[in-house]
PDB file of C-alpha atoms and ligand atoms in Angstrom:
ATOM      1  CA  UNK L1306      68.944 107.950  26.487  1.00 88.00           C
ATOM      2  CA  UNK L1307      66.177 108.152  29.039  1.00 94.00           C
ATOM      3  CA  UNK L1308      65.037 105.173  30.498  1.00 95.00           C
ATOM      4  CA  UNK L1309      61.664 105.410  31.375  1.00 97.00           C
ATOM      5  CA  UNK L1310      60.355 103.181  34.252  1.00 98.00           C
ATOM      6  CA  UNK L1311      57.567 100.332  33.963  1.00 97.00           C
ATOM      7  CA  UNK L1312      54.757 101.287  36.961  1.00 97.00           C
ATOM      8  CA  UNK L1313      55.842  97.660  38.810  1.00 97.00           C
ATOM      9  CA  UNK L1314      59.468  99.333  38.781  1.00 98.00           C
ATOM     10  CA  UNK L1315      58.337 102.217  40.251  1.00 98.00           C
ATOM     11  CA  UNK L1316      56.717  99.566  42.870  1.00 98.00           C
ATOM     12  CA  UNK L1317      60.044  99.103  43.469  1.00 98.00           C
ATOM     13  CA  UNK L1318      61.196 102.172  43.523  1.00 98.00           C
ATOM     14  CA  UNK L1319      59.023 103.382  45.728  1.00 98.00           C
ATOM     15  CA  UNK L1320      59.487 100.423  47.954  1.00 98.00           C
ATOM     16  CA  UNK L1321      63.477 101.354  47.561  1.00 98.00           C
ATOM     17  CA  UNK L1322      63.073 104.838  48.472  1.00 98.00           C
ATOM     18  CA  UNK L1323      61.345 104.363  51.895  1.00 98.00           C
ATOM     19  CA  UNK L1324      64.198 101.635  52.877  1.00 98.00           C
ATOM     20  CA  UNK L1325      66.580 104.491  52.073  1.00 98.00           C
ATOM     21  CA  UNK L1326      64.543 107.598  53.815  1.00 98.00           C
ATOM     22  CA  UNK L1327      64.585 105.343  57.142  1.00 98.00           C
ATOM     23  CA  UNK L1328      68.060 104.959  56.957  1.00 98.00           C
ATOM     24  CA  UNK L1329      68.986 108.395  56.194  1.00 98.00           C
ATOM     25  CA  UNK L1330      66.555 109.347  58.817  1.00 98.00           C
ATOM     26  CA  UNK L1331      68.786 106.906  61.586  1.00 98.00           C
ATOM     27  CA  UNK L1332      71.889 108.772  60.851  1.00 98.00           C
ATOM     28  CA  UNK L1333      70.934 111.432  61.248  1.00 98.00           C
ATOM     29  CA  UNK L1334      70.013 110.943  64.090  1.00 98.00           C
ATOM     30  CA  UNK L1335      73.556 109.413  65.246  1.00 98.00           C
ATOM     31  CA  UNK L1336      74.880 113.187  63.966  1.00 98.00           C
ATOM     32  CA  UNK L1337      76.762 114.726  67.488  1.00 98.00           C
ATOM     33  CA  UNK L1338      79.286 116.377  68.878  1.00 98.00           C
ATOM     34  CA  UNK L1339      82.234 113.198  68.834  1.00 98.00           C
ATOM     35  CA  UNK L1340      80.773 111.087  66.718  1.00 98.00           C
ATOM     36  CA  UNK L1341      83.344 110.399  63.528  1.00 98.00           C
ATOM     37  CA  UNK L1342      81.835 110.051  59.513  1.00 98.00           C
ATOM     38  CA  UNK L1343      82.877 106.426  59.657  1.00 98.00           C
ATOM     39  CA  UNK L1344      80.636 105.593  62.532  1.00 98.00           C
ATOM     40  CA  UNK L1345      77.865 107.474  60.569  1.00 98.00           C
ATOM     41  CA  UNK L1346      78.693 104.672  56.825  1.00 98.00           C
ATOM     42  CA  UNK L1347      78.939 102.086  59.700  1.00 98.00           C
ATOM     43  CA  UNK L1348      75.658 102.948  60.775  1.00 98.00           C
ATOM     44  CA  UNK L1349      74.520 103.254  56.792  1.00 98.00           C
ATOM     45  CA  UNK L1350      76.493 100.063  55.811  1.00 98.00           C
ATOM     46  CA  UNK L1351      73.915  97.788  58.487  1.00 98.00           C
ATOM     47  CA  UNK L1352      70.771  99.090  58.026  1.00 98.00           C
ATOM     48  CA  UNK L1353      70.873  98.581  54.611  1.00 98.00           C
ATOM     49  CA  UNK L1354      71.739  95.686  54.737  1.00 98.00           C
ATOM     50  CA  UNK L1355      69.568  94.225  57.349  1.00 98.00           C
ATOM     51  CA  UNK L1356      67.226  95.744  55.099  1.00 98.00           C
ATOM     52  CA  UNK L1357      68.525  93.558  52.352  1.00 98.00           C
ATOM     53  CA  UNK L1358      69.572  96.146  49.784  1.00 98.00           C
ATOM     54  CA  UNK L1359      73.009  96.831  49.225  1.00 98.00           C
ATOM     55  CA  UNK L1360      75.296 100.864  49.163  1.00 98.00           C
ATOM     56  CA  UNK L1361      75.171 102.286  45.955  1.00 98.00           C
ATOM     57  CA  UNK L1362      78.112 104.780  46.343  1.00 96.00           C
ATOM     58  CA  UNK L1363      80.315 102.192  47.865  1.00 96.00           C
ATOM     59  CA  UNK L1364      82.579 100.796  44.869  1.00 93.00           C
ATOM     60  CA  UNK L1365      81.229 103.181  42.828  1.00 94.00           C
ATOM     61  CA  UNK L1366      83.518 103.899  39.473  1.00 87.00           C
ATOM     62  CA  UNK L1367      84.013 106.802  37.173  1.00 78.00           C
ATOM     63  CA  UNK L1368      86.007 106.816  34.120  1.00 73.00           C
ATOM     64  CA  UNK L1369      89.571 105.158  35.113  1.00 67.00           C
ATOM     65  CA  UNK L1370      89.478 106.510  38.255  1.00 78.00           C
ATOM     66  CA  UNK L1371      89.917 105.165  42.290  1.00 85.00           C
ATOM     67  CA  UNK L1372      86.222 103.694  43.247  1.00 92.00           C
ATOM     68  CA  UNK L1373      84.729 105.079  45.551  1.00 95.00           C
ATOM     69  CA  UNK L1374      85.573 103.840  48.737  1.00 95.00           C
ATOM     70  CA  UNK L1375      82.800 103.796  51.392  1.00 97.00           C
ATOM     71  CA  UNK L1376      78.887 103.577  51.584  1.00 98.00           C
ATOM     72  CA  UNK L1377      78.150 107.380  52.763  1.00 98.00           C
ATOM     73  CA  UNK L1378      78.957 110.779  51.714  1.00 98.00           C
ATOM     74  CA  UNK L1379      79.171 113.044  54.383  1.00 98.00           C
ATOM     75  CA  UNK L1380      80.861 116.295  52.928  1.00 98.00           C
ATOM     76  CA  UNK L1381      81.436 118.841  57.069  1.00 98.00           C
ATOM     77  CA  UNK L1382      81.241 122.975  56.642  1.00 98.00           C
ATOM     78  CA  UNK L1383      82.691 123.391  53.134  1.00 98.00           C
ATOM     79  CA  UNK L1384      82.704 120.488  51.449  1.00 98.00           C
ATOM     80  CA  UNK L1385      79.776 120.465  48.767  1.00 97.00           C
ATOM     81  CA  UNK L1386      79.564 116.735  48.244  1.00 97.00           C
ATOM     82  CA  UNK L1387      81.649 113.619  47.654  1.00 96.00           C
ATOM     83  CA  UNK L1388      83.651 113.537  51.004  1.00 96.00           C
ATOM     84  CA  UNK L1389      84.182 109.940  51.725  1.00 96.00           C
ATOM     85  CA  UNK L1390      83.699 108.902  55.533  1.00 97.00           C
ATOM     86  CA  UNK L1391      86.266 109.009  57.572  1.00 97.00           C
ATOM     87  CA  UNK L1392      87.878 108.240  61.065  1.00 98.00           C
ATOM     88  CA  UNK L1393      89.969 110.891  60.965  1.00 97.00           C
ATOM     89  CA  UNK L1394      86.735 113.222  60.546  1.00 98.00           C
ATOM     90  CA  UNK L1395      85.463 113.553  64.232  1.00 98.00           C
ATOM     91  CA  UNK L1396      82.076 115.776  63.779  1.00 98.00           C
ATOM     92  CA  UNK L1397      82.288 119.579  66.082  1.00 98.00           C
ATOM     93  CA  UNK L1398      79.914 121.197  67.440  1.00 98.00           C
ATOM     94  CA  UNK L1399      78.909 124.572  64.849  1.00 98.00           C
ATOM     95  CA  UNK L1400      79.318 122.785  61.908  1.00 98.00           C
ATOM     96  CA  UNK L1401      77.001 121.436  59.367  1.00 98.00           C
ATOM     97  CA  UNK L1402      77.602 118.084  57.641  1.00 98.00           C
ATOM     98  CA  UNK L1403      75.541 116.877  54.569  1.00 98.00           C
ATOM     99  CA  UNK L1404      74.683 112.896  54.500  1.00 98.00           C
ATOM    100  CA  UNK L1405      74.106 111.767  50.987  1.00 98.00           C
ATOM    101  CA  UNK L1406      73.672 107.863  50.291  1.00 98.00           C
ATOM    102  CA  UNK L1407      72.444 106.118  47.563  1.00 98.00           C
ATOM    103  CA  UNK L1408      71.161 102.017  47.633  1.00 98.00           C
ATOM    104  CA  UNK L1409      70.021  99.355  45.285  1.00 98.00           C
ATOM    105  CA  UNK L1410      67.198  96.883  45.726  1.00 98.00           C
ATOM    106  CA  UNK L1411      66.489  93.979  44.079  1.00 98.00           C
ATOM    107  CA  UNK L1412      63.280  93.452  42.961  1.00 97.00           C
ATOM    108  CA  UNK L1413      61.666  90.589  40.558  1.00 94.00           C
ATOM    109  CA  UNK L1414      65.485  90.187  39.239  1.00 96.00           C
ATOM    110  CA  UNK L1415      66.348  93.954  38.360  1.00 97.00           C
ATOM    111  CA  UNK L1416      68.301  95.561  40.479  1.00 98.00           C
ATOM    112  CA  UNK L1417      66.687  99.197  42.098  1.00 98.00           C
ATOM    113  CA  UNK L1418      68.414 102.850  42.493  1.00 98.00           C
ATOM    114  CA  UNK L1419      67.424 105.864  44.891  1.00 98.00           C
ATOM    115  CA  UNK L1420      69.501 108.827  45.611  1.00 98.00           C
ATOM    116  CA  UNK L1421      68.898 110.755  48.547  1.00 98.00           C
ATOM    117  CA  UNK L1422      70.801 113.888  50.616  1.00 98.00           C
ATOM    118  CA  UNK L1423      70.067 116.015  53.323  1.00 98.00           C
ATOM    119  CA  UNK L1424      72.552 118.139  55.071  1.00 98.00           C
ATOM    120  CA  UNK L1425      72.423 118.218  59.790  1.00 98.00           C
ATOM    121  CA  UNK L1426      73.324 121.179  61.991  1.00 98.00           C
ATOM    122  CA  UNK L1427      75.833 119.610  64.328  1.00 98.00           C
ATOM    123  CA  UNK L1428      74.313 120.852  67.679  1.00 98.00           C
ATOM    124  CA  UNK L1429      74.190 124.337  67.479  1.00 98.00           C
ATOM    125  CA  UNK L1430      75.030 126.351  64.581  1.00 98.00           C
ATOM    126  CA  UNK L1431      75.121 129.779  63.278  1.00 98.00           C
ATOM    127  CA  UNK L1432      72.392 132.020  62.191  1.00 98.00           C
ATOM    128  CA  UNK L1433      73.888 131.297  58.139  1.00 98.00           C
ATOM    129  CA  UNK L1434      73.800 127.726  57.891  1.00 98.00           C
ATOM    130  CA  UNK L1435      70.108 126.985  58.915  1.00 98.00           C
ATOM    131  CA  UNK L1436      69.835 130.210  56.500  1.00 98.00           C
ATOM    132  CA  UNK L1437      71.567 128.380  54.117  1.00 98.00           C
ATOM    133  CA  UNK L1438      70.182 125.018  54.617  1.00 98.00           C
ATOM    134  CA  UNK L1439      66.840 126.037  53.840  1.00 98.00           C
ATOM    135  CA  UNK L1440      67.349 127.812  51.482  1.00 98.00           C
ATOM    136  CA  UNK L1441      68.786 124.775  50.066  1.00 98.00           C
ATOM    137  CA  UNK L1442      65.724 122.902  51.563  1.00 98.00           C
ATOM    138  CA  UNK L1443      63.170 124.987  50.509  1.00 98.00           C
ATOM    139  CA  UNK L1444      64.569 124.822  46.943  1.00 98.00           C
ATOM    140  CA  UNK L1445      64.657 121.047  46.454  1.00 98.00           C
ATOM    141  CA  UNK L1446      61.072 121.108  47.346  1.00 98.00           C
ATOM    142  CA  UNK L1447      59.822 123.921  45.448  1.00 98.00           C
ATOM    143  CA  UNK L1448      62.154 121.919  42.608  1.00 98.00           C
ATOM    144  CA  UNK L1449      59.909 119.070  42.963  1.00 98.00           C
ATOM    145  CA  UNK L1450      56.808 120.866  43.064  1.00 98.00           C
ATOM    146  CA  UNK L1451      58.084 121.145  38.975  1.00 98.00           C
ATOM    147  CA  UNK L1452      57.834 118.383  38.403  1.00 98.00           C
ATOM    148  CA  UNK L1453      54.996 116.927  36.103  1.00 98.00           C
ATOM    149  CA  UNK L1454      54.088 115.427  32.858  1.00 98.00           C
ATOM    150  CA  UNK L1455      54.579 118.507  30.423  1.00 98.00           C
ATOM    151  CA  UNK L1456      56.686 120.424  32.203  1.00 98.00           C
ATOM    152  CA  UNK L1457      60.332 121.038  31.023  1.00 98.00           C
ATOM    153  CA  UNK L1458      62.881 120.015  33.362  1.00 98.00           C
ATOM    154  CA  UNK L1459      64.267 124.187  32.736  1.00 98.00           C
ATOM    155  CA  UNK L1460      61.168 124.424  34.803  1.00 98.00           C
ATOM    156  CA  UNK L1461      62.552 122.504  38.183  1.00 98.00           C
ATOM    157  CA  UNK L1462      65.975 124.610  37.473  1.00 98.00           C
ATOM    158  CA  UNK L1463      64.813 127.995  37.515  1.00 98.00           C
ATOM    159  CA  UNK L1464      62.585 127.061  40.946  1.00 98.00           C
ATOM    160  CA  UNK L1465      65.791 125.906  42.918  1.00 98.00           C
ATOM    161  CA  UNK L1466      68.162 128.854  41.862  1.00 98.00           C
ATOM    162  CA  UNK L1467      65.200 131.564  42.254  1.00 98.00           C
ATOM    163  CA  UNK L1468      64.830 129.930  45.615  1.00 98.00           C
ATOM    164  CA  UNK L1469      68.500 130.034  46.932  1.00 98.00           C
ATOM    165  CA  UNK L1470      69.509 133.135  45.256  1.00 98.00           C
ATOM    166  CA  UNK L1471      66.400 134.674  46.749  1.00 98.00           C
ATOM    167  CA  UNK L1472      67.992 134.234  50.667  1.00 98.00           C
ATOM    168  CA  UNK L1473      71.160 135.292  48.695  1.00 98.00           C
ATOM    169  CA  UNK L1474      73.198 132.178  48.257  1.00 98.00           C
ATOM    170  CA  UNK L1475      74.156 131.020  45.419  1.00 98.00           C
ATOM    171  CA  UNK L1476      74.268 127.520  43.533  1.00 98.00           C
ATOM    172  CA  UNK L1477      77.019 125.160  42.518  1.00 98.00           C
ATOM    173  CA  UNK L1478      76.927 125.144  38.405  1.00 97.00           C
ATOM    174  CA  UNK L1479      79.454 122.463  38.651  1.00 95.00           C
ATOM    175  CA  UNK L1480      77.393 119.764  40.082  1.00 96.00           C
ATOM    176  CA  UNK L1481      74.192 118.342  39.030  1.00 97.00           C
ATOM    177  CA  UNK L1482      71.079 116.237  39.682  1.00 98.00           C
ATOM    178  CA  UNK L1483      70.432 113.007  37.292  1.00 98.00           C
ATOM    179  CA  UNK L1484      68.073 110.666  36.117  1.00 98.00           C
ATOM    180  CA  UNK L1485      67.833 107.590  38.523  1.00 98.00           C
ATOM    181  CA  UNK L1486      66.089 104.178  38.760  1.00 98.00           C
ATOM    182  CA  UNK L1487      68.420 101.546  36.590  1.00 98.00           C
ATOM    183  CA  UNK L1488      71.746 103.084  37.382  1.00 97.00           C
ATOM    184  CA  UNK L1489      73.947 105.385  40.458  1.00 97.00           C
ATOM    185  CA  UNK L1490      73.318 107.999  37.084  1.00 96.00           C
ATOM    186  CA  UNK L1491      71.110 108.305  34.268  1.00 97.00           C
ATOM    187  CA  UNK L1492      70.080 110.630  31.913  1.00 96.00           C
ATOM    188  CA  UNK L1493      68.885 113.545  31.306  1.00 97.00           C
ATOM    189  CA  UNK L1494      70.796 115.970  33.659  1.00 97.00           C
ATOM    190  CA  UNK L1495      68.537 117.930  35.915  1.00 98.00           C
ATOM    191  CA  UNK L1496      70.969 121.239  36.519  1.00 98.00           C
ATOM    192  CA  UNK L1497      69.702 123.640  39.782  1.00 98.00           C
ATOM    193  CA  UNK L1498      70.016 126.684  36.828  1.00 97.00           C
ATOM    194  CA  UNK L1499      69.134 127.952  34.145  1.00 96.00           C
ATOM    195  CA  UNK L1500      71.591 126.975  31.751  1.00 93.00           C
ATOM    196  CA  UNK L1501      71.035 126.791  27.082  1.00 89.00           C
ATOM    197  CA  UNK L1502      73.530 123.981  27.686  1.00 90.00           C
ATOM    198  CA  UNK L1503      71.786 121.879  28.765  1.00 91.00           C
ATOM    199  CA  UNK L1504      68.941 119.667  26.259  1.00 91.00           C
ATOM    200  CA  UNK L1505      65.225 120.954  27.797  1.00 94.00           C
ATOM    201  CA  UNK L1506      63.563 117.807  28.669  1.00 95.00           C
ATOM    202  CA  UNK L1507      59.418 117.230  28.443  1.00 97.00           C
ATOM    203  CA  UNK L1508      59.057 115.584  31.265  1.00 98.00           C
ATOM    204  CA  UNK L1509      56.683 111.860  30.608  1.00 98.00           C
ATOM    205  CA  UNK L1510      55.024 109.689  33.148  1.00 98.00           C
ATOM    206  CA  UNK L1511      58.034 107.194  34.328  1.00 98.00           C
ATOM    207  CA  UNK L1512      61.053 110.113  33.971  1.00 98.00           C
ATOM    208  CA  UNK L1513      62.470 109.687  37.261  1.00 98.00           C
ATOM    209  CA  UNK L1514      64.899 112.146  38.196  1.00 98.00           C
ATOM    210  CA  UNK L1515      67.203 112.849  41.030  1.00 98.00           C
ATOM    211  CA  UNK L1516      67.176 116.148  42.106  1.00 98.00           C
ATOM    212  CA  UNK L1517      69.561 117.525  44.365  1.00 98.00           C
ATOM    213  CA  UNK L1518      70.771 121.422  44.844  1.00 98.00           C
ATOM    214  CA  UNK L1519      73.937 122.645  46.462  1.00 98.00           C
ATOM    215  CA  UNK L1520      73.978 126.018  47.282  1.00 98.00           C
ATOM    216  CA  UNK L1521      77.317 127.794  48.683  1.00 98.00           C
ATOM    217  CA  UNK L1522      76.561 130.561  51.337  1.00 98.00           C
ATOM    218  CA  UNK L1523      79.986 132.711  49.481  1.00 98.00           C
ATOM    219  CA  UNK L1524      80.631 132.296  45.352  1.00 98.00           C
ATOM    220  CA  UNK L1525      79.336 128.629  42.972  1.00 98.00           C
ATOM    221  CA  UNK L1526      82.567 127.750  42.451  1.00 98.00           C
ATOM    222  CA  UNK L1527      83.807 124.672  43.498  1.00 98.00           C
ATOM    223  CA  UNK L1528      87.360 122.972  42.704  1.00 97.00           C
ATOM    224  CA  UNK L1529      87.687 118.850  43.520  1.00 95.00           C
ATOM    225  CA  UNK L1530      90.237 117.871  46.127  1.00 95.00           C
ATOM    226  CA  UNK L1531      93.938 115.593  45.470  1.00 91.00           C
ATOM    227  CA  UNK L1532      91.715 112.327  46.728  1.00 90.00           C
ATOM    228  CA  UNK L1533      90.016 112.674  42.991  1.00 89.00           C
ATOM    229  CA  UNK L1534      86.600 112.950  44.794  1.00 93.00           C
ATOM    230  CA  UNK L1535      86.400 115.300  47.166  1.00 95.00           C
ATOM    231  CA  UNK L1536      84.716 118.763  45.732  1.00 96.00           C
ATOM    232  CA  UNK L1537      84.743 121.738  48.595  1.00 98.00           C
ATOM    233  CA  UNK L1538      83.740 125.992  48.184  1.00 98.00           C
ATOM    234  CA  UNK L1539      86.361 127.536  45.943  1.00 98.00           C
ATOM    235  CA  UNK L1540      86.147 130.525  48.859  1.00 98.00           C
ATOM    236  CA  UNK L1541      85.257 128.325  51.807  1.00 98.00           C
ATOM    237  CA  UNK L1542      82.354 129.304  52.549  1.00 98.00           C
ATOM    238  CA  UNK L1543      80.216 126.566  53.934  1.00 98.00           C
ATOM    239  CA  UNK L1544      77.928 124.701  51.397  1.00 98.00           C
ATOM    240  CA  UNK L1545      74.252 122.493  51.862  1.00 98.00           C
ATOM    241  CA  UNK L1546      72.881 119.696  49.505  1.00 98.00           C
ATOM    242  CA  UNK L1547      69.245 118.177  49.833  1.00 98.00           C
ATOM    243  CA  UNK L1548      67.874 115.575  47.703  1.00 98.00           C
ATOM    244  CA  UNK L1549      65.631 113.423  46.947  1.00 98.00           C
ATOM    245  CA  UNK L1550      64.168 110.671  44.350  1.00 98.00           C
ATOM    246  CA  UNK L1551      61.404 111.735  42.481  1.00 98.00           C
ATOM    247  CA  UNK L1552      58.646 109.617  39.894  1.00 98.00           C
ATOM    248  CA  UNK L1553      56.917 111.357  37.292  1.00 98.00           C
ATOM    249  CA  UNK L1554      53.887 110.239  37.761  1.00 98.00           C
ATOM    250  CA  UNK L1555      50.275 110.849  35.152  1.00 97.00           C
ATOM    251  CA  UNK L1556      48.548 113.263  37.277  1.00 97.00           C
ATOM    252  CA  UNK L1557      51.947 115.157  38.232  1.00 98.00           C
ATOM    253  CA  UNK L1558      54.322 113.305  40.819  1.00 98.00           C
ATOM    254  CA  UNK L1559      55.596 110.787  44.151  1.00 98.00           C
ATOM    255  CA  UNK L1560      58.782 111.753  45.919  1.00 98.00           C
ATOM    256  CA  UNK L1561      59.875 108.591  46.280  1.00 98.00           C
ATOM    257  CA  UNK L1562      62.894 108.453  48.871  1.00 98.00           C
ATOM    258  CA  UNK L1563      59.768 109.291  51.994  1.00 97.00           C
ATOM    259  CA  UNK L1564      58.784 107.215  54.109  1.00 91.00           C
TER     260      UNK L1564
HETATM  261 MG1   MG E2865      72.562 112.341  43.127  1.00 63.28          MG
END
């Protein structure tokens, strides 16, 4: 079921989104060779607490599996998404790291959820890595440009897919964007490629979605590692991920996770 958000809740989500955008920026600014992804997680946890919010991925349950162990997902190189932060993962010059973070803010007695991700370079990176990150970020922006009342979810999917494939990269199929706002994940699903298997909703004001293209330098296939969370590319190629939380307004859209 689609839960459209009230104007008051959109205002709260905007507040939450600005906090999240600032925290993600701070975490991204700390990325450098020699830092661990757990160090980045500590920054995220501290800043979220200072803002009076709570991290929404920490302890997140999916089915009967183990709860997610950290606030930040920090996905290095061939890791697509959902890598828990770790003291064992020391960033090295030339890597790229996807920083995915969600938080919830209590506004008027209601917890409101926002979600955001960006992939950043660790020092100097390859031309392929730079191009992959640029294409994925542009795909997100082109997807966002399709958001508005009367438009369809497939308008987003097509715009994202076209941009990534035009750059010569592939779109991850197994993971999709999603509704967000009253929970970490809500309906509808927002695929990053055209697929008749998904219900093709017409967007209406009050819909809030997380659009999150994931692009691989090689094949789109991915697999889950034995921890049950970490998703890696099947061919070992690098992968990039960008995400914003976006509200459908009366006249178009508003990116909520922007400062
Ligand atoms: Mg998400």
